[in-house]
Coordinates of C-alpha atoms in Angstrom, one line a residue:
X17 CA 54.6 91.5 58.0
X18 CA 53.2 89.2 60.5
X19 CA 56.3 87.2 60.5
X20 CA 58.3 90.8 61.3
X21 CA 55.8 91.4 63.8
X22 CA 56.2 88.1 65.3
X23 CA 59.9 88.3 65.2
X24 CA 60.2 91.2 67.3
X25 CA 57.4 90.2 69.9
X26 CA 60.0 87.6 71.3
X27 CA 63.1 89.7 71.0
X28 CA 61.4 91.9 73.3
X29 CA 59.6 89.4 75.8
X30 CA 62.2 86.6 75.2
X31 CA 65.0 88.9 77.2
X32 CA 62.6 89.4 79.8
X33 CA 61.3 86.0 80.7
X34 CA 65.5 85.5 80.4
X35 CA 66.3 88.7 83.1
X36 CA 63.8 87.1 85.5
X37 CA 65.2 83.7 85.3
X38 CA 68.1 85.5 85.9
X39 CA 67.5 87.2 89.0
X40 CA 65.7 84.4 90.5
X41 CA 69.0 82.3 90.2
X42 CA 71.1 84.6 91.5
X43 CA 68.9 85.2 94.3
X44 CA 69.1 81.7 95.4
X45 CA 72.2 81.3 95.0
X46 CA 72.7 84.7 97.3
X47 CA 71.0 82.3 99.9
X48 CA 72.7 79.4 99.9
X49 CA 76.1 81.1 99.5
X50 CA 75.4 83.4 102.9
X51 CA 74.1 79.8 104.4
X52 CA 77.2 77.4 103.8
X53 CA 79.2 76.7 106.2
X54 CA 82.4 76.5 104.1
X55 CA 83.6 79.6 102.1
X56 CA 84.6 77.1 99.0
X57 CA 80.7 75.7 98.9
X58 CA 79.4 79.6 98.8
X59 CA 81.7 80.6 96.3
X60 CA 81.0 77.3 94.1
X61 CA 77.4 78.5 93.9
X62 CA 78.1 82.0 93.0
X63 CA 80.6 80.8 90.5
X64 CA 77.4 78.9 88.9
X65 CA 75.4 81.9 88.2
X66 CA 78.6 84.5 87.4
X67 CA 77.3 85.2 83.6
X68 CA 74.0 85.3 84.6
X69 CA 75.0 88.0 87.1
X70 CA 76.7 90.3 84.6
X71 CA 73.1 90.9 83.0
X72 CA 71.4 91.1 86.6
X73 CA 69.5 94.6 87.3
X74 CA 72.1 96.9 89.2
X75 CA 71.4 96.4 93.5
X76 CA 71.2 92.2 92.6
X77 CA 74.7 93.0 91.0
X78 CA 75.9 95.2 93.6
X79 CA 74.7 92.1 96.2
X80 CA 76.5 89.4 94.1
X81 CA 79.9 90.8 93.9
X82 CA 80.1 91.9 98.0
X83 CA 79.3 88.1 98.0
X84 CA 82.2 87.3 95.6
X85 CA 84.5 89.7 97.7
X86 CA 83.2 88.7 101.1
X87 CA 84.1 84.4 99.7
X88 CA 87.2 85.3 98.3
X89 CA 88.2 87.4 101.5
X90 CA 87.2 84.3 103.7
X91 CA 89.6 81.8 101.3
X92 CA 92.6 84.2 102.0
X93 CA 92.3 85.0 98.2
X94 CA 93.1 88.8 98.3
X95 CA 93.3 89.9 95.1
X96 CA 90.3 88.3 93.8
X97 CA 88.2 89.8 96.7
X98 CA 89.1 93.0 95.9
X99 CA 88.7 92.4 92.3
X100 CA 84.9 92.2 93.2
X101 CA 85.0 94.9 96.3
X102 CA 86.3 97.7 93.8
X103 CA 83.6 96.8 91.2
X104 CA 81.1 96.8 94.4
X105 CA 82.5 99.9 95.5
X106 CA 81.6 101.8 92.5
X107 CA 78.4 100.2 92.0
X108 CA 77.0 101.5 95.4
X109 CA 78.8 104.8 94.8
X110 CA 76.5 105.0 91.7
X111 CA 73.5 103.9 93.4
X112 CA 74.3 106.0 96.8
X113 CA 73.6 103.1 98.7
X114 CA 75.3 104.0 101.9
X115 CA 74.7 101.0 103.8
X116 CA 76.0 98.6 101.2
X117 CA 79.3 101.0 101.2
X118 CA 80.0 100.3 104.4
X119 CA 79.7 97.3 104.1
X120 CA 81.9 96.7 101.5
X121 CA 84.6 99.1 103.2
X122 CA 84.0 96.5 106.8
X123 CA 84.9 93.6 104.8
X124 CA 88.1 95.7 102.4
X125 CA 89.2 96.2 106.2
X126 CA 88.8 92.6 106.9
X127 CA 91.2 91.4 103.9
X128 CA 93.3 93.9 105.0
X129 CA 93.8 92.8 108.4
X130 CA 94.5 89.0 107.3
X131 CA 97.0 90.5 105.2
X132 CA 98.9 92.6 108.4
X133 CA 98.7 95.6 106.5
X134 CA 97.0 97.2 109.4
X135 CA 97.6 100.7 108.9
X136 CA 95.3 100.6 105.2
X137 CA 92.8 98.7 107.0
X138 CA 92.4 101.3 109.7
X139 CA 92.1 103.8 107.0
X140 CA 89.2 101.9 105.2
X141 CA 87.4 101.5 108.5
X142 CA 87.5 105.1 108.7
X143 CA 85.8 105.5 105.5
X144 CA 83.5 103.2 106.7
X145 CA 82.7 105.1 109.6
X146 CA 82.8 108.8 108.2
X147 CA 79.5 107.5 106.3
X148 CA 77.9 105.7 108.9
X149 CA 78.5 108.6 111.6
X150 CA 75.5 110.4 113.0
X151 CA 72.7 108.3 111.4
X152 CA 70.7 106.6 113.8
X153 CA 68.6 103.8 112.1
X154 CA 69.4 100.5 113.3
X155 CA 71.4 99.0 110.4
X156 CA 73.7 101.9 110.4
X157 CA 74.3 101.4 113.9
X158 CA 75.0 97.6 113.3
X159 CA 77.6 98.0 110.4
X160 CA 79.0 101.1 112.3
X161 CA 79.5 98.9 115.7
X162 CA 80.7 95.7 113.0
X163 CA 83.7 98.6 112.3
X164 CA 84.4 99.5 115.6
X165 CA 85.1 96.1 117.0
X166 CA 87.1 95.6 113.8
X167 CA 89.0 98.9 114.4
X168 CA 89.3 97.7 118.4
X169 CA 90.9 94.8 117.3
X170 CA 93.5 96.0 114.9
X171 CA 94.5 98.5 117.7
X172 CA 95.0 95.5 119.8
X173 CA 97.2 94.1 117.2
X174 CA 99.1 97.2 117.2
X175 CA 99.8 97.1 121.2
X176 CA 97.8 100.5 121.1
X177 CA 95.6 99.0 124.1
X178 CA 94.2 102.5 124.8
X179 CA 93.4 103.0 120.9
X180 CA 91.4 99.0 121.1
X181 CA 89.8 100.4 124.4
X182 CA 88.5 103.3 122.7
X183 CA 86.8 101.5 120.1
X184 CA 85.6 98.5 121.6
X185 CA 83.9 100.8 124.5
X186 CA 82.3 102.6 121.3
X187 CA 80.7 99.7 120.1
X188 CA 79.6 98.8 123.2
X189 CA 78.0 101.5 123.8
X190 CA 76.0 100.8 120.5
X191 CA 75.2 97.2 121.7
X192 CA 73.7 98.8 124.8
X193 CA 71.6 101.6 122.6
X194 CA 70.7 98.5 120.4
X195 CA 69.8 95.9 123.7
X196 CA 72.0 93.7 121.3
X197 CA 72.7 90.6 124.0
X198 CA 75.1 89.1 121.7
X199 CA 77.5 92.3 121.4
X200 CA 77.3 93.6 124.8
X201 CA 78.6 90.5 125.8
X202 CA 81.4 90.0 123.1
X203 CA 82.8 93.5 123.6
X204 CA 82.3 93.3 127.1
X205 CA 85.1 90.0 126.7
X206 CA 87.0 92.2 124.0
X207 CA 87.5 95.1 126.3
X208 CA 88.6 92.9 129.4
X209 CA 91.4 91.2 126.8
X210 CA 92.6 94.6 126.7
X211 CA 92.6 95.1 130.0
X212 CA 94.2 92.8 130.8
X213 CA 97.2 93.3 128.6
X214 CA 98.1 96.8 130.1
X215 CA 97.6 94.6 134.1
X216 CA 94.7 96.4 134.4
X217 CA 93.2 93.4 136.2
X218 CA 90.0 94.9 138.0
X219 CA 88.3 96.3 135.0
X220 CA 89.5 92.8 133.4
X221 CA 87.7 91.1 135.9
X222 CA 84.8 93.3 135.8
X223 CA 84.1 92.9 132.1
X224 CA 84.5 89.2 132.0
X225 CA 81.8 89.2 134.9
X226 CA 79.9 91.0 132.6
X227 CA 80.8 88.6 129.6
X228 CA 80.0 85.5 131.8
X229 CA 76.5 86.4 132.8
X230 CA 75.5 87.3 129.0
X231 CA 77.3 84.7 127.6
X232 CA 75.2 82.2 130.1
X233 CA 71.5 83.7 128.6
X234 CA 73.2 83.7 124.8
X235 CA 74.4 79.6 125.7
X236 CA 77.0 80.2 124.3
X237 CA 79.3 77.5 126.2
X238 CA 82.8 77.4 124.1
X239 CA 83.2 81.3 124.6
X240 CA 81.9 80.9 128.1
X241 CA 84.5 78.0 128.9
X242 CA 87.4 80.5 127.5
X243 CA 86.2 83.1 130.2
X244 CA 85.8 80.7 132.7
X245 CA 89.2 80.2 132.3
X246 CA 90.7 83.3 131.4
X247 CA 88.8 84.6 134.9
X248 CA 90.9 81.4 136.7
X249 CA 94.0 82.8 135.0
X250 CA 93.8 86.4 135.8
X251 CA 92.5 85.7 140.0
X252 CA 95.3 83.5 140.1
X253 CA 97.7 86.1 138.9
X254 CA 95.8 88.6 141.7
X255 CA 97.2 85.6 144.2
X256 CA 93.5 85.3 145.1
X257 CA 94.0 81.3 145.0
X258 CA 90.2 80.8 146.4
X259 CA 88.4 82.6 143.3
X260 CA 90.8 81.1 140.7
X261 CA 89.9 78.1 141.9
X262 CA 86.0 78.8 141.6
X263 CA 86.3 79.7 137.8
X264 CA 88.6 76.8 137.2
X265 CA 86.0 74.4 138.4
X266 CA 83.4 76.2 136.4
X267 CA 85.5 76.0 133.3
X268 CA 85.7 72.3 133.5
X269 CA 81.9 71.8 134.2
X270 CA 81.5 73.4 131.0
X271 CA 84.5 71.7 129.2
X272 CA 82.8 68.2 130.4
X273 CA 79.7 69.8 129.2
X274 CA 80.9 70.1 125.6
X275 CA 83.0 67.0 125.7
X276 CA 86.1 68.2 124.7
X277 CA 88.8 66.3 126.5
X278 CA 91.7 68.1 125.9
X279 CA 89.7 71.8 127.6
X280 CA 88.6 68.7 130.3
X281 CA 92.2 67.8 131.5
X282 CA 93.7 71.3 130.9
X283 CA 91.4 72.7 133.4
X284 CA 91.8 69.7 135.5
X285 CA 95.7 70.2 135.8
X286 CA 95.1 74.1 136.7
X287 CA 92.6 72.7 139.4
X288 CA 95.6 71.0 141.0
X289 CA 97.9 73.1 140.4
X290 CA 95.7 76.0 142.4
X291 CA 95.4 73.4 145.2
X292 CA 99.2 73.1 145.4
X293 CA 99.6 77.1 146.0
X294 CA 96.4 76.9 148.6
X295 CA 98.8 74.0 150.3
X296 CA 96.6 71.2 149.6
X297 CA 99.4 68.8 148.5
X298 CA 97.3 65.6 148.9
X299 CA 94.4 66.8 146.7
X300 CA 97.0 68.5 144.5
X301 CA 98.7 64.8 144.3
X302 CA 95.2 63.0 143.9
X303 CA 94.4 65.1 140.8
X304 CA 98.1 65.1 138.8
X305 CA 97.9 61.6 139.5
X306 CA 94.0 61.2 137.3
X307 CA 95.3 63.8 135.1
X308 CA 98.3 60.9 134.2
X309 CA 95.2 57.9 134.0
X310 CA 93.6 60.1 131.5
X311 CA 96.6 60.5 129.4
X312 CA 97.0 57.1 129.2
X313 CA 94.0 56.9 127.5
X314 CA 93.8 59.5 125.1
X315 CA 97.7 60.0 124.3
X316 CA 97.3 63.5 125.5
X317 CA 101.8 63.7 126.0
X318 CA 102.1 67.6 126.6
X319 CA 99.7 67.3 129.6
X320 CA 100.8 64.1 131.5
X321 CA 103.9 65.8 131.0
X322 CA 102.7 68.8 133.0
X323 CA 100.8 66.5 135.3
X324 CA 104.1 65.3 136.3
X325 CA 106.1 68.3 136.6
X326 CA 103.4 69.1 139.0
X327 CA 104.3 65.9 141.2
X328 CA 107.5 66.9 141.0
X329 CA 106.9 70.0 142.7
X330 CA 104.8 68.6 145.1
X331 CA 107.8 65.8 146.1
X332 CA 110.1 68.8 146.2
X333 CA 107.3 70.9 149.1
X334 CA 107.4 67.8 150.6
X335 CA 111.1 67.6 150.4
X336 CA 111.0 64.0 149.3
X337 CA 113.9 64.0 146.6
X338 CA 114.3 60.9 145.5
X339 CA 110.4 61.2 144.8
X340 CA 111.1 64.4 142.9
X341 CA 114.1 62.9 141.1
X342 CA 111.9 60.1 139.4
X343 CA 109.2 62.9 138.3
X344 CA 111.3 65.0 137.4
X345 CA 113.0 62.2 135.1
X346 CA 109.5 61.4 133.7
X347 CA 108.5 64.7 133.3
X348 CA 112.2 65.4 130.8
X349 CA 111.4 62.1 129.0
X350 CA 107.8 63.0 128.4
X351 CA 108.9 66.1 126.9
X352 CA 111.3 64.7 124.7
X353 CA 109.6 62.2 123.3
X354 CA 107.0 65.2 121.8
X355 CA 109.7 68.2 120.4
X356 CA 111.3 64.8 118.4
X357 CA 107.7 63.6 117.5
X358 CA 106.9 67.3 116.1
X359 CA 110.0 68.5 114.3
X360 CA 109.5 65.1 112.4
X361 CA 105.6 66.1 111.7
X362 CA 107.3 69.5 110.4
X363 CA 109.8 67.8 108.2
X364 CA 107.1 65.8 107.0
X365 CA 104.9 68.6 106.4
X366 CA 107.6 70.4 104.9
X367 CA 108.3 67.6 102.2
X368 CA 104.6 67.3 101.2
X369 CA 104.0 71.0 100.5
X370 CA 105.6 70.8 97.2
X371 CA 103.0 68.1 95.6
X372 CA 100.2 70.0 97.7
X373 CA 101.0 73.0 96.2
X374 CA 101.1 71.6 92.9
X375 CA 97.6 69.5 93.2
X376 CA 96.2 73.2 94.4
X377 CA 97.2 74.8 91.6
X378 CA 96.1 72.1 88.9
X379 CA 92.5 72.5 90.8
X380 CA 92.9 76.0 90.0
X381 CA 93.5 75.2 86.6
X382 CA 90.8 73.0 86.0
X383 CA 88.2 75.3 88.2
X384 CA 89.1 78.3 85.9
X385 CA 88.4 75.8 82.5
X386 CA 85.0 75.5 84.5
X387 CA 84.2 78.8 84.8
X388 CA 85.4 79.7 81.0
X389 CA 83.0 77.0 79.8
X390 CA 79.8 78.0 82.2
X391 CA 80.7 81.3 80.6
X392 CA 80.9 80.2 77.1
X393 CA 77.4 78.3 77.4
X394 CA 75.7 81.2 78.6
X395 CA 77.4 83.6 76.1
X396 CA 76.0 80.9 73.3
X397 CA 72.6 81.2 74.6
X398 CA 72.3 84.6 74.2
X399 CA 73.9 84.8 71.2
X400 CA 71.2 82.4 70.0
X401 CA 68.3 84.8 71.5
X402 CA 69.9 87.6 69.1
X403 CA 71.0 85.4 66.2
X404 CA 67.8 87.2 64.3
X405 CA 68.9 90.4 64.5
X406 CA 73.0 90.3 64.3
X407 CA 74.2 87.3 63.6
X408 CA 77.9 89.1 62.1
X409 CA 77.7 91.1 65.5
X410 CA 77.7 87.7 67.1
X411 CA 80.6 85.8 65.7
X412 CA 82.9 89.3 65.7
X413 CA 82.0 89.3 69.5
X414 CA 82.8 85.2 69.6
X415 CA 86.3 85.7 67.7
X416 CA 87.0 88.8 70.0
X417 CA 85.9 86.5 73.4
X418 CA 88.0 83.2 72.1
X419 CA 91.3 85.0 71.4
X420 CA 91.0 86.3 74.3
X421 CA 90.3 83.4 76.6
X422 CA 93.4 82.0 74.7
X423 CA 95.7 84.7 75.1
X424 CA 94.5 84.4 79.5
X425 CA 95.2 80.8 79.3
X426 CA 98.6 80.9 77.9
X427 CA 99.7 83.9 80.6
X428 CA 98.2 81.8 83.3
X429 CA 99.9 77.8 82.3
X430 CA 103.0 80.5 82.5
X431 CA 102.3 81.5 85.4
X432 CA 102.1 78.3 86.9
X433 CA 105.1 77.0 85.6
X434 CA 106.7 79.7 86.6
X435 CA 105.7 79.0 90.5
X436 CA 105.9 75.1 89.9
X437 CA 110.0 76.0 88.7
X438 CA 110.1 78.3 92.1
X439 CA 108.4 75.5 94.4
X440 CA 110.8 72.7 92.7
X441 CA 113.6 74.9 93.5
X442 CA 112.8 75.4 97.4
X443 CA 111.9 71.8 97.6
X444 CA 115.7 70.9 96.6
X445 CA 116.7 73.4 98.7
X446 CA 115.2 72.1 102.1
X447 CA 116.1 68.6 100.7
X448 CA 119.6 69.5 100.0
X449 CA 120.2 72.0 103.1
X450 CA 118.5 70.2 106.2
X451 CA 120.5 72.2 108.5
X452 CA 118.4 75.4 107.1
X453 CA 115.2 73.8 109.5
X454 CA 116.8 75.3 112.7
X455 CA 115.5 78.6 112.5
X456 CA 117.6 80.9 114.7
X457 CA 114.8 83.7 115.9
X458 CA 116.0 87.0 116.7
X459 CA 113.6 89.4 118.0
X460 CA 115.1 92.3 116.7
X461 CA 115.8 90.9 113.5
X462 CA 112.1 89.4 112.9
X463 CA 110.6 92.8 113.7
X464 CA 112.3 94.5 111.1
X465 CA 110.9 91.9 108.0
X466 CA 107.2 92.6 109.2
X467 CA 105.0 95.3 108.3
X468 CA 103.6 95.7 112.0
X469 CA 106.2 94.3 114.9
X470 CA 105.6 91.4 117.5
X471 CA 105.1 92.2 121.2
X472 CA 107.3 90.4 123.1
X473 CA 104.9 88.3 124.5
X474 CA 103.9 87.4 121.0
X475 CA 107.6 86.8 120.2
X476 CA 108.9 84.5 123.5
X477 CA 105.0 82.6 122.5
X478 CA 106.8 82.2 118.8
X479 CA 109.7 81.3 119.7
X480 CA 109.3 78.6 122.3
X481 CA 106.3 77.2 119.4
X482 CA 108.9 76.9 117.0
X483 CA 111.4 75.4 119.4
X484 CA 108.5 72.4 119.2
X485 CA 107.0 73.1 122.2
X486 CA 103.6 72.2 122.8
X487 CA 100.8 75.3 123.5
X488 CA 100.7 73.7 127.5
X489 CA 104.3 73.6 127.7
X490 CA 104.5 77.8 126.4
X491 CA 101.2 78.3 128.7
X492 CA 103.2 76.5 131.6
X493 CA 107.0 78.2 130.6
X494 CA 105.2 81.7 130.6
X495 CA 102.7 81.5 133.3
X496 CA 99.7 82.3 131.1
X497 CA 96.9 79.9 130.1
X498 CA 96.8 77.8 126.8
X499 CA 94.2 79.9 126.0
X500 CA 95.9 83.0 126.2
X501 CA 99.1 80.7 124.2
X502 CA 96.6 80.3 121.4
X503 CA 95.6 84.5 121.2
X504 CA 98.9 85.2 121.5
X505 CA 99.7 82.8 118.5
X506 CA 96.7 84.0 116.5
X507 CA 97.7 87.3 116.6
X508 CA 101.6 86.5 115.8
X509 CA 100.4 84.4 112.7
X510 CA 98.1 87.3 111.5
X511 CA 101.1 89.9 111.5
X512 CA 103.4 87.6 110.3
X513 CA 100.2 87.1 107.3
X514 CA 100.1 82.8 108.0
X515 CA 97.9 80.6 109.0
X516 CA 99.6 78.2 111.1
X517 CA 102.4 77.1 113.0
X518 CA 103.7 75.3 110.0
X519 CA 103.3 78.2 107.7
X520 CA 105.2 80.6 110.2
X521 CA 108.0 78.1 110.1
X522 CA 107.9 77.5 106.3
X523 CA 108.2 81.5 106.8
X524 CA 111.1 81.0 109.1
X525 CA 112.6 79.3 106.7
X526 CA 113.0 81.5 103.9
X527 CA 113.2 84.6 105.4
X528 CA 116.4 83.2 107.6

């Protein structure tokens, strides 16, 4: 009797002390996972702790897989992230957590976006919203403004700059309710991107005045250097020479500030270049001419090229044309010498993709093994726990979880043979074909493979990128900034669903 009794004291206390150990690890690994730096660390400590979460008390559950979804989502790993998002969907639909709702639909929107399919995202924010709407405690009006600057922002990808103004002036509006330093200034910078796209350059201005002054209290110097800039760009396309000038000289202060040589000599070269339409030639000389020192230095090509282009237009002011002849000469070589040196980078890029892809998917492989074996110990402790009391439930359970762990492993080494055969197969195919790496772009044409079109901005931006020029040479070709260059190519990669420049080519490729 006492042995009965005994018996069933630690089948009820053992399971507690168990649960507890439980909840602790997942907790911590909740931390660290919110604190890494690197999606891939976060997600390796949730992985650790992914039986133990199955058992966990329902809100740590409903905390773990927003986690899961929000790492997966970060990775690019779509499917997986909403894997965990649906199961954390229904999870705070049970427990009528609102808050944690819209949080899950924020980051469904999210995944959504890095996959182009902008119109389901917009959909899902609006979800999001409906629940948030009308409550006024501060977290609601957080994860509510979170949505609207998304929302802004797919609205910008769209070229509906009246829908992204709209929505970022929302959420700006919240920031100001809140006293949140930190959004008033980011929207403020969001809105004055939008402005400027539809030439609406005084309310541009006037936001990124606002921008610059918070951005100054909040230190933060990077975003401040890109609106230093931007603010250069957008007086110098008012033709008001003097206050370009201003903001250019503030941008590389700050660029010097940070140390980052290549923001250093960009703004240096739009220094002298503003100086050659204010008529200083000499100073205009002076600086293309330390712009060309520091090159030698740092191998910086794509901006001694545009330092000399610079002095060639200064030789032709002057009407010196044998001067402008030999720039001009140097300037052509210069850029040469880069397109050659990067279609050879993308060749070479191209032809290591296949064994990149292949050493991926074997960490895949073995990463999965990992998981199914974490699983498996913690499945064998528990079945140890309840080994008194039904040992033949146990091993039915056991057969049931083997067969069909074997039955997922033999559909996934299919699987990957099957994508390994399909990889081989392109490999050949650029190996056999070289003539298939010039990608003839037409704008047209593009527009109709994509789920939501290119501006034409975005497009010429593409195209000239893919032609192998350099982001100074587009910024220079279309009379924008580098910085602009990079947005403009951010946003073309996202609708296009890469990453890169090389991944829009490799897209290029097979869609040509």
């Amino acid at each position: 009797m006492k042995s009965i009794l005994l018996l069933l004291l630690l089948l009820l206390t053992g399971p507690l002390s168990y649960s507890q150990e439980n909840e602790s690890s997942i907790d911590e690994s909740l931390k660290k996972a919110f604190e890494a730096q690197n999606p891939e660390e976060g997600l390796s400590y949730l992985n650790k702790v992914s039986s133990a979460a199955n058992s966990a008390n329902d809100s740590t559950k409903l905390e773990y897989f927003i986690a899961k979804g929000v790492a997966h989502g970060q990775l690019g790993n779509a499917d997986s992230s909403f894997v965990f998002l649906d199961q954390a969907e229904q999870l705070a639909k049970t427990l009528t957590n609102d808050l944690q709702l819209i949080k899950v639909f924020n980051t469904k929107g999210l995944v959504l976006m890095g996959l182009s399919k902008y119109e389901e995202a917009l959909d899902i924010f609006k979800q999001g919203l409906a629940i948030g709407e009308g409550k006024d405690e501060e977290q609601y009006l957080v994860a509510v403004r979170k949505i609207l600057g998304n929302s802004g922002g797919i609205f910008y990808q769209l070229g509906d700059f009246e829908g992204a103004i709209r929505n970022t002036a929302r959420a700006l509006d919240i920031s100001r309710q809140l006293n949140d330093f930190s959004g008033l200034a980011y929207n403020n910078l969001r809105l004055a991107i939008s402005y400027q796209a539809i030439d609406s350059l005084d309310k541009c201005v006037n936001h990124l005045t606002q921008a610059n002054r918070l951005l100054q209290d909040l230190g933060d110097t990077t975003t401040l250097l890109y609106v230093e800039n931007t603010l250069g760009m957008v007086y110098d396309k008012k033709q008001d020479f003097n206050n370009s000038l201003v903001h250019y000289q503030a941008g590389n202060k700050l660029a010097k500030a940070i140390k980052n040589e290549e923001e250093i000599i960009h703004t240096t070269l739009s220094i002298g270049q503003t100086y050659f339409k204010l008529g200083d030639l000499k100073t205009a000389q002076s600086i293309a001419n330390s712009v060309i020192e520091q090159t030698e230095a740092n191998g910086m090509a794509n901006h001694k090229q545009a330092a000399y282009s610079l002095l060639y237009d200064i030789s032709v002011k002057r009407n010196n044309w044998k001067e402008a002849l030999t720039n001009r000469n140097k300037s052509l070589e210069i850029k040469d010498s880069i397109s050659n040196a990067d279609v050879k980078s993308r060749i070479a890029e191209l032809e290591t993709k296949y064994e990149t892809e292949k050493k991926e998917a074997e960490i895949s492989r073995l990463s999965l093994e990992n998981d199914l074996k974490t699983a498996n110990l913690a499945k064998s402790r528990n079945a140890t726990i309840a080994l008194g009391v039904g040992g033949t439930l146990t091993i039915i359970l056991l057969i049931v979880f083997f067969t069909l762990r074997h039955k997922k492993q033999l559909a996934e080494k299919e699987a990957q043979e099957l994508q390994m055969d399909a990889l081989k197969k392109r490999f050949m195919e650029l190996h056999a074909s070289p003539a298939e790496l010039a990608v003839a772009l037409e704008f047209k044409e593009l527009n109709n493979k994509l789920n939501t079109e290119l501006t034409e901005r975005e497009f010429e931006a593409l195209k000239l990128s893919l032609e192998g020029k350099t982001n100074t040479e587009i910024a220079d070709q279309l009379f924008i900034s580098v910085s602009t260059v990079k947005f403009h190519l951010r946003n073309t990669y996202s609708k296009m669903g890469v990453g890169n420049r090389k991944e829009a080519f490799q897209l290029m490729l097979k869609t040509s």
